[in-house]
Amino acid sequence: MKIDRVTLYHLRMSLCTPFETSFGRIHERECILLAVRAEGLTGYGECVADRDPGYAYETVGTAWHILRDFLVPAVMGQELTGPADFQARAARVRGHNMAKAGLELALWDLAGQRAGRSLRDLLGGARERVEVGVSVGIQPSPDALAETVDGYLAQGYGRIKIKIKPGHDVVETRAVRRAFPDIRLQVDANSAYALVPAGAPASADALLPLDDLNLLLIEQPLAEDDLWDHSRLQRRFRTPLCLDESIHAVRHARQALEMAACRVINIKPGRVGGLGEAVAIHDLCRAAGVPVWCGGMLETGVGRAANLALASLPGFTLPGDISASDRYYAQDITHESFTLNPDSTITVPTAPGLGVTVDTAALARFTVAELALEAPHTARHR
Ligand code: NPQ
Ligand code: MG
């Protein structure tokens, strides 16, 4: 496929309710939507970098720069055989996985549309529906948290993840476990603790009581660049540790398993540079008998559709952070919205490519900046 135009849309979307994690509280989500035109078709991708570098170093600003100045020029006007071909060309850009994944996703959408096949089929997915859960932000009090969790359980979510941070961890988790003794429950610290504290991060010793609360897993307690300390910490827990921020490539996943730094891996296409790498991590973990699940980045309908396709692969044996569209947004940019089935699943799209269509009026409403990049016209006729 020969790409002749790429349009970047910087979006700002209001959240239904503010979302608080150990790295901050947001009321609005920003991201970049990409529209890639080739052979008369338009493929869509989503770059999950946010306004601020709180979850990861990438931001909308850095991703915009890397896409505009390096990744888009590497593919513009070129004859690409597919997403893997793009990754080979993108390898000269070090890092910036979210920027790479956003462009790669649009190429997967194009590849699927051209072949008349769904993204699920292209990736090797099998399931028609995937099990999902909800990620609950930090709440003002343990009672407020239990009440919020109760609301999501009433909506039908069969797995709850609660965000924790120093000072809002064991008491909160215990309150939820007491109120709901049998639910599938897990926690996510987003790197807020340290094995050997030196200054700001609190000691991970504070988390030891969590081991008695029958949690599915404890996600990313320590720093992103800290596989070794995660392996030391895992030895002190019966509960599986799960890595999110630490895993940026299949190589990190292999090393984490070799050093027993975790027993579960959260896979996010944006964090690992795209769906190709996400599938490779899935394959590695499946061969090793290690469960994986699909994380979430408060995606629009575009990124949500991609996550559903990915999570339909057989190794995704734990529920994903792929909630219904209305968990985050009153209005989305796709015509299709995703709803929760009564069995805490969401149905995977099966139409060609991503299987969703972009609502251009909604897109225009959320766009704060737009940039169209075109291939130079090489053939001029007079
Ligand atoms: C996680 N996601 O698993 C992430 C963290 C996260 C659903 O818990 C803006 C940008 C807001 C990135 C909120 C969930 C975010 C964000 C949370 C990432 O760690
Ligand atoms: Mg996480």
Coordinates of C-alpha atoms and ligand atoms in Angstrom, one line a residue:
M1 CA 0.0 0.0 0.0
K2 CA 1.2 3.4 -0.9
I3 CA 0.5 6.1 1.7
D4 CA -0.4 9.5 0.3
R5 CA -1.7 11.4 3.3
V6 CA -1.5 11.3 7.1
T7 CA -3.6 13.6 9.2
L8 CA -2.9 14.0 12.9
Y9 CA -5.7 15.2 15.2
H10 CA -4.9 16.3 18.7
L11 CA -8.0 15.5 20.7
R12 CA -9.2 16.7 24.1
M13 CA -12.1 14.7 25.6
S14 CA -14.0 15.3 28.9
L15 CA -14.1 12.3 31.2
C16 CA -17.5 11.3 32.8
T17 CA -15.8 11.4 36.1
P18 CA -12.2 12.5 37.1
F19 CA -9.7 9.7 37.2
E20 CA -7.0 9.6 39.9
T21 CA -3.9 7.4 40.0
S22 CA -0.7 7.5 42.0
F23 CA 0.7 9.9 39.4
G24 CA -2.2 12.4 39.4
R25 CA -5.8 13.3 38.7
I26 CA -7.3 14.1 35.3
H27 CA -10.6 15.5 34.2
E28 CA -9.9 15.4 30.5
R29 CA -8.0 12.9 28.3
E30 CA -5.9 14.1 25.5
C31 CA -4.5 11.8 22.7
I32 CA -3.7 11.8 19.0
L33 CA -5.9 10.3 16.4
L34 CA -4.3 9.4 13.1
A35 CA -6.0 9.1 9.7
V36 CA -3.8 7.4 7.1
R37 CA -4.9 7.4 3.5
A38 CA -3.7 4.8 1.0
E39 CA -5.2 3.6 -2.3
G40 CA -8.4 5.5 -1.6
L41 CA -8.9 3.9 1.9
T42 CA -8.5 5.6 5.2
G43 CA -7.1 3.7 8.2
Y44 CA -7.4 5.0 11.8
G45 CA -4.9 4.7 14.6
E46 CA -4.7 6.1 18.1
C47 CA -1.6 7.3 20.0
V48 CA -2.3 6.9 23.7
A49 CA 0.3 9.4 25.0
D50 CA -1.4 11.9 27.3
R51 CA -0.9 15.7 27.8
D52 CA 1.4 15.1 30.8
P53 CA 4.3 12.6 31.2
G54 CA 2.8 11.0 34.4
Y55 CA 2.3 7.4 33.3
A56 CA 5.1 7.4 30.7
Y57 CA 7.7 9.9 29.3
E58 CA 5.8 10.3 26.1
T59 CA 3.3 13.1 25.8
V60 CA 1.0 14.4 23.0
G61 CA 3.7 17.0 22.3
T62 CA 6.6 14.5 22.0
A63 CA 4.5 12.1 19.9
W64 CA 3.3 14.8 17.6
H65 CA 7.0 15.8 17.0
I66 CA 8.2 12.2 16.4
L67 CA 5.2 11.4 14.1
R68 CA 5.5 14.7 12.1
D69 CA 9.3 14.8 11.8
F70 CA 10.4 11.2 11.7
L71 CA 7.7 8.4 11.5
V72 CA 5.4 9.9 8.9
P73 CA 8.3 11.0 6.6
A74 CA 9.6 7.4 6.9
V75 CA 6.5 6.0 5.3
M76 CA 5.0 8.9 3.2
G77 CA 4.8 8.0 -0.5
Q78 CA 6.5 4.7 0.1
E79 CA 5.2 1.3 -1.0
L80 CA 4.7 -0.5 2.3
T81 CA 3.8 -4.2 2.4
G82 CA 2.2 -3.9 5.9
P83 CA 2.5 -3.1 9.6
A84 CA 5.7 -5.2 9.9
D85 CA 7.3 -3.3 7.1
F86 CA 6.5 -0.1 8.9
Q87 CA 8.2 -1.4 12.1
A88 CA 11.3 -2.2 10.2
R89 CA 11.5 1.4 8.9
A90 CA 10.6 2.8 12.3
A91 CA 13.4 1.0 14.0
R92 CA 15.7 3.9 13.3
V93 CA 13.7 5.9 15.8
R94 CA 14.8 5.0 19.3
G95 CA 12.0 4.6 21.8
H96 CA 8.7 6.6 21.4
N97 CA 6.6 3.4 21.4
M98 CA 3.3 5.2 21.7
A99 CA 4.0 7.3 18.6
K100 CA 5.0 4.1 16.7
A101 CA 2.0 2.1 17.9
G102 CA -0.5 4.9 16.8
L103 CA 0.8 4.9 13.2
E104 CA 1.1 1.1 13.2
L105 CA -2.5 0.7 14.2
A106 CA -3.7 2.8 11.2
L107 CA -1.7 0.4 9.0
W108 CA -3.4 -2.6 10.6
D109 CA -6.8 -1.0 9.9
L110 CA -5.8 -0.4 6.3
A111 CA -4.5 -3.9 5.9
G112 CA -7.7 -5.4 7.2
Q113 CA -9.9 -3.1 5.1
R114 CA -8.0 -4.0 2.0
A115 CA -8.1 -7.8 2.7
G116 CA -11.7 -7.7 3.9
R117 CA -10.7 -9.2 7.2
S118 CA -11.2 -8.1 10.7
L119 CA -8.2 -7.0 12.9
R120 CA -9.1 -9.9 15.2
D121 CA -8.6 -12.4 12.4
L122 CA -5.4 -10.7 11.2
L123 CA -3.9 -11.0 14.7
G124 CA -5.0 -14.6 15.2
G125 CA -7.7 -13.9 17.7
A126 CA -10.4 -16.5 18.3
R127 CA -13.0 -15.4 20.8
E128 CA -16.2 -13.5 19.9
R129 CA -16.3 -11.8 23.3
V130 CA -13.6 -11.0 25.8
E131 CA -13.8 -10.8 29.6
V132 CA -13.4 -7.3 31.0
G133 CA -13.1 -5.5 34.2
V134 CA -13.0 -1.9 35.4
S135 CA -10.2 0.2 36.8
V136 CA -11.4 2.3 39.7
G137 CA -9.5 5.5 40.5
I138 CA -8.4 6.6 43.9
Q139 CA -11.4 7.8 45.9
P140 CA -11.6 10.3 48.9
S141 CA -12.3 7.6 51.5
P142 CA -12.5 3.8 51.9
D143 CA -16.3 4.1 52.2
A144 CA -16.5 6.2 49.0
L145 CA -14.4 3.5 47.3
A146 CA -16.6 0.7 48.4
E147 CA -19.6 2.6 47.2
T148 CA -18.0 3.3 43.8
V149 CA -17.1 -0.4 43.4
D150 CA -20.6 -1.4 44.3
G151 CA -21.9 0.8 41.5
Y152 CA -19.6 -1.0 38.9
L153 CA -20.6 -4.4 40.3
A154 CA -24.2 -3.4 39.8
Q155 CA -23.4 -2.5 36.2
G156 CA -22.1 -6.1 35.7
Y157 CA -18.4 -5.8 35.9
G158 CA -17.0 -9.1 37.2
R159 CA -13.5 -7.9 38.0
I160 CA -12.4 -4.8 39.9
K161 CA -9.0 -3.1 39.9
I162 CA -8.4 -0.4 42.4
K163 CA -5.7 2.2 42.1
I164 CA -3.5 2.5 45.1
K165 CA -0.8 4.9 46.3
P166 CA 1.1 5.4 49.6
G167 CA -1.4 6.3 52.3
H168 CA -4.3 4.9 50.2
D169 CA -3.5 1.2 49.9
V170 CA -4.1 -1.5 52.5
V171 CA -7.0 0.1 54.4
E172 CA -8.8 0.8 51.1
T173 CA -8.2 -2.6 49.6
R174 CA -9.3 -4.3 52.9
A175 CA -12.5 -2.2 52.9
V176 CA -13.4 -3.4 49.4
R177 CA -12.5 -7.0 50.2
R178 CA -14.6 -6.9 53.4
A179 CA -17.6 -5.4 51.6
F180 CA -17.3 -7.9 48.7
P181 CA -15.6 -11.1 49.9
D182 CA -15.9 -13.1 46.7
I183 CA -15.2 -10.6 43.8
R184 CA -12.2 -10.9 41.6
L185 CA -10.0 -8.0 42.9
Q186 CA -6.6 -6.6 42.0
V187 CA -4.6 -3.4 42.7
D188 CA -2.4 -1.1 40.7
A189 CA 0.3 1.1 42.3
N190 CA 1.7 2.6 39.1
S191 CA 5.3 2.5 40.4
A192 CA 4.6 4.5 43.6
Y193 CA 6.7 2.3 46.0
A194 CA 10.4 1.3 46.3
L195 CA 12.0 -1.8 47.7
V196 CA 14.8 0.2 49.2
P197 CA 13.4 3.7 49.8
A198 CA 15.7 6.6 49.3
G199 CA 13.7 9.8 49.7
A200 CA 10.3 10.1 48.1
P201 CA 8.9 6.6 47.1
A202 CA 7.4 4.9 50.1
S203 CA 8.6 1.4 51.2
A204 CA 7.0 -1.5 49.5
D205 CA 6.9 -3.1 53.0
A206 CA 3.6 -1.2 53.4
L207 CA 2.1 -3.6 50.8
L208 CA 2.8 -6.9 52.6
P209 CA -0.6 -7.1 54.2
L210 CA -2.2 -7.2 50.8
D211 CA -0.9 -10.8 50.5
D212 CA -3.8 -11.9 52.8
L213 CA -6.6 -10.3 50.7
N214 CA -6.9 -13.0 48.0
L215 CA -6.0 -10.6 45.2
L216 CA -5.6 -11.8 41.6
L217 CA -2.4 -9.7 41.3
I218 CA -0.5 -6.6 42.4
E219 CA 0.4 -4.5 39.4
Q220 CA 3.6 -2.5 39.0
P221 CA 4.5 -1.7 42.7
L222 CA 8.0 -0.4 41.8
A223 CA 9.7 1.7 39.3
E224 CA 9.6 1.1 35.6
D225 CA 13.3 0.5 35.3
D226 CA 13.4 -1.9 38.2
L227 CA 13.0 -5.5 37.1
W228 CA 15.6 -6.7 39.6
D229 CA 13.8 -5.2 42.6
H230 CA 10.5 -6.6 41.4
S231 CA 12.1 -10.1 41.4
R232 CA 13.3 -9.5 45.0
L233 CA 9.8 -8.3 46.0
Q234 CA 8.0 -11.2 44.3
R235 CA 9.8 -13.6 46.5
R236 CA 8.1 -12.0 49.5
F237 CA 4.6 -12.4 48.1
R238 CA 2.3 -15.4 47.4
T239 CA 0.2 -13.1 45.3
P240 CA 1.4 -12.7 41.7
L241 CA 3.1 -9.5 40.8
C242 CA 2.1 -8.1 37.4
L243 CA 4.3 -5.8 35.4
D244 CA 2.8 -3.0 33.3
E245 CA 5.2 0.0 32.9
S246 CA 8.3 -2.2 33.0
I247 CA 7.6 -4.1 29.8
H248 CA 8.3 -2.2 26.6
A249 CA 9.3 -5.1 24.4
V250 CA 9.3 -8.9 24.2
R251 CA 12.9 -8.9 25.4
H252 CA 11.8 -7.3 28.7
A253 CA 9.0 -9.8 29.1
R254 CA 11.5 -12.7 28.6
Q255 CA 13.9 -11.2 31.1
A256 CA 11.2 -10.5 33.6
L257 CA 10.1 -14.2 33.5
E258 CA 13.6 -15.5 33.6
M259 CA 14.3 -13.5 36.8
A260 CA 10.8 -14.2 38.2
A261 CA 10.1 -10.4 38.5
C262 CA 6.4 -11.2 38.0
R263 CA 4.0 -14.0 37.3
V264 CA 1.5 -12.1 35.1
I265 CA 2.0 -9.5 32.4
N266 CA -0.2 -6.6 31.4
I267 CA 0.0 -6.0 27.6
K268 CA -0.8 -2.5 26.2
P269 CA -0.1 -2.0 22.5
G270 CA 0.9 1.6 23.0
R271 CA 3.5 0.8 25.7
V272 CA 5.2 -1.9 23.6
G273 CA 5.3 0.0 20.3
G274 CA 2.4 -1.7 18.5
L275 CA 0.2 -4.8 18.0
G276 CA 3.0 -6.8 16.4
E277 CA 5.1 -6.6 19.6
A278 CA 2.0 -7.1 21.7
V279 CA 1.3 -10.4 19.9
A280 CA 4.9 -11.5 20.3
I281 CA 4.7 -10.9 24.1
H282 CA 1.5 -12.9 24.1
D283 CA 3.1 -15.7 22.3
L284 CA 6.1 -15.8 24.6
C285 CA 3.9 -15.8 27.7
R286 CA 1.5 -18.4 26.3
A287 CA 4.4 -20.8 25.6
A288 CA 5.7 -20.2 29.2
G289 CA 2.2 -20.7 30.7
V290 CA 2.2 -17.2 32.0
P291 CA -1.2 -15.4 32.0
V292 CA -1.6 -12.1 30.2
W293 CA -4.3 -9.5 30.1
C294 CA -4.9 -6.4 28.0
G295 CA -4.4 -3.1 29.8
G296 CA -6.2 0.2 29.1
M297 CA -5.2 3.7 28.5
L298 CA -8.6 5.4 28.5
E299 CA -8.8 4.8 24.7
T300 CA -11.4 6.3 22.4
G301 CA -13.5 3.8 20.3
V302 CA -10.6 3.4 17.9
G303 CA -8.1 2.2 20.5
R304 CA -10.8 0.2 22.4
A305 CA -11.6 -1.7 19.2
A306 CA -8.0 -2.6 18.8
N307 CA -7.6 -3.7 22.4
L308 CA -10.7 -6.0 22.0
A309 CA -9.2 -7.6 18.9
L310 CA -5.9 -8.2 20.8
A311 CA -7.6 -9.5 23.9
S312 CA -9.4 -12.2 21.7
L313 CA -6.1 -14.1 21.4
P314 CA -6.1 -17.3 23.5
G315 CA -3.4 -16.4 26.0
F316 CA -5.4 -13.4 27.4
T317 CA -6.8 -15.5 30.2
L318 CA -7.4 -12.7 32.7
P319 CA -10.0 -9.9 32.2
G320 CA -8.8 -6.8 30.5
D321 CA -9.0 -3.1 31.5
I322 CA -11.4 -2.7 28.6
S323 CA -14.5 -1.1 30.0
A324 CA -17.7 -0.1 28.1
S325 CA -17.3 3.2 26.3
D326 CA -19.6 5.0 28.9
R327 CA -17.1 4.2 31.7
Y328 CA -15.0 7.1 30.5
Y329 CA -16.8 9.2 27.8
A330 CA -20.3 10.6 27.5
Q331 CA -19.6 10.9 23.8
D332 CA -17.0 9.1 21.8
I333 CA -15.5 9.7 18.3
T334 CA -16.7 6.4 16.8
H335 CA -20.3 5.8 15.7
E336 CA -20.2 2.4 17.5
S337 CA -20.0 2.4 21.2
F338 CA -19.0 -0.7 23.3
T339 CA -21.4 -2.0 25.9
L340 CA -21.0 -4.6 28.6
N341 CA -22.7 -7.9 28.1
P342 CA -24.4 -9.4 31.2
D343 CA -21.5 -11.9 31.6
S344 CA -18.9 -9.1 32.0
T345 CA -17.7 -9.4 28.4
I346 CA -17.5 -7.1 25.5
T347 CA -18.1 -8.3 22.0
V348 CA -15.2 -8.1 19.6
P349 CA -15.8 -6.2 16.3
T350 CA -15.8 -8.4 13.2
A351 CA -16.2 -5.9 10.3
P352 CA -13.0 -5.4 8.2
G353 CA -10.1 -3.7 9.8
L354 CA -10.8 -2.1 13.2
G355 CA -14.5 -2.6 12.6
V356 CA -15.5 0.9 13.8
T357 CA -16.2 4.1 11.9
V358 CA -15.2 7.6 12.9
D359 CA -17.9 10.1 13.6
T360 CA -16.4 13.1 11.8
A361 CA -18.7 15.6 13.5
A362 CA -17.7 14.3 17.0
L363 CA -14.0 14.2 15.8
A364 CA -14.2 17.9 14.9
R365 CA -15.7 18.8 18.2
F366 CA -12.8 17.2 20.2
T367 CA -10.0 18.4 17.9
V368 CA -7.8 21.1 19.3
A369 CA -5.1 20.9 16.6
E370 CA -4.9 19.2 13.2
L371 CA -2.1 18.7 10.8
A372 CA -2.4 17.1 7.3
L373 CA 0.8 15.7 5.8
E374 CA 0.9 14.8 2.2
A375 CA 3.3 13.2 -0.2
P376 CA 5.0 15.7 -2.5
H377 CA 3.4 15.5 -6.0
T378 CA 6.2 13.9 -8.0
A379 CA 4.5 13.6 -11.4
R380 CA 3.4 17.0 -12.8
H381 CA 1.5 17.2 -16.0
R382 CA 1.4 20.3 -18.1
Ligands
NPQ1 C1 -2.7 1.5 34.1 N1 -4.8 2.4 33.1 O1 -3.1 0.3 34.0 C2 -3.4 2.6 33.3 C3 -2.9 3.8 33.9 C4 -3.4 5.1 33.3 C5 -7.1 2.0 33.1 O2 -5.8 2.0 35.0 C6 -4.1 9.5 31.0 C7 -3.1 8.8 30.4 C8 -4.7 8.9 32.1 C9 -2.6 7.6 30.8 C10 -4.8 7.0 33.5 C11 -5.8 2.1 33.8 C12 -4.3 7.6 32.5 C13 -3.2 7.0 31.8 C14 -4.4 5.7 34.0 C15 -2.8 5.7 32.3 O3 -1.7 1.7 34.7
MG2 MG -1.1 -0.3 35.2

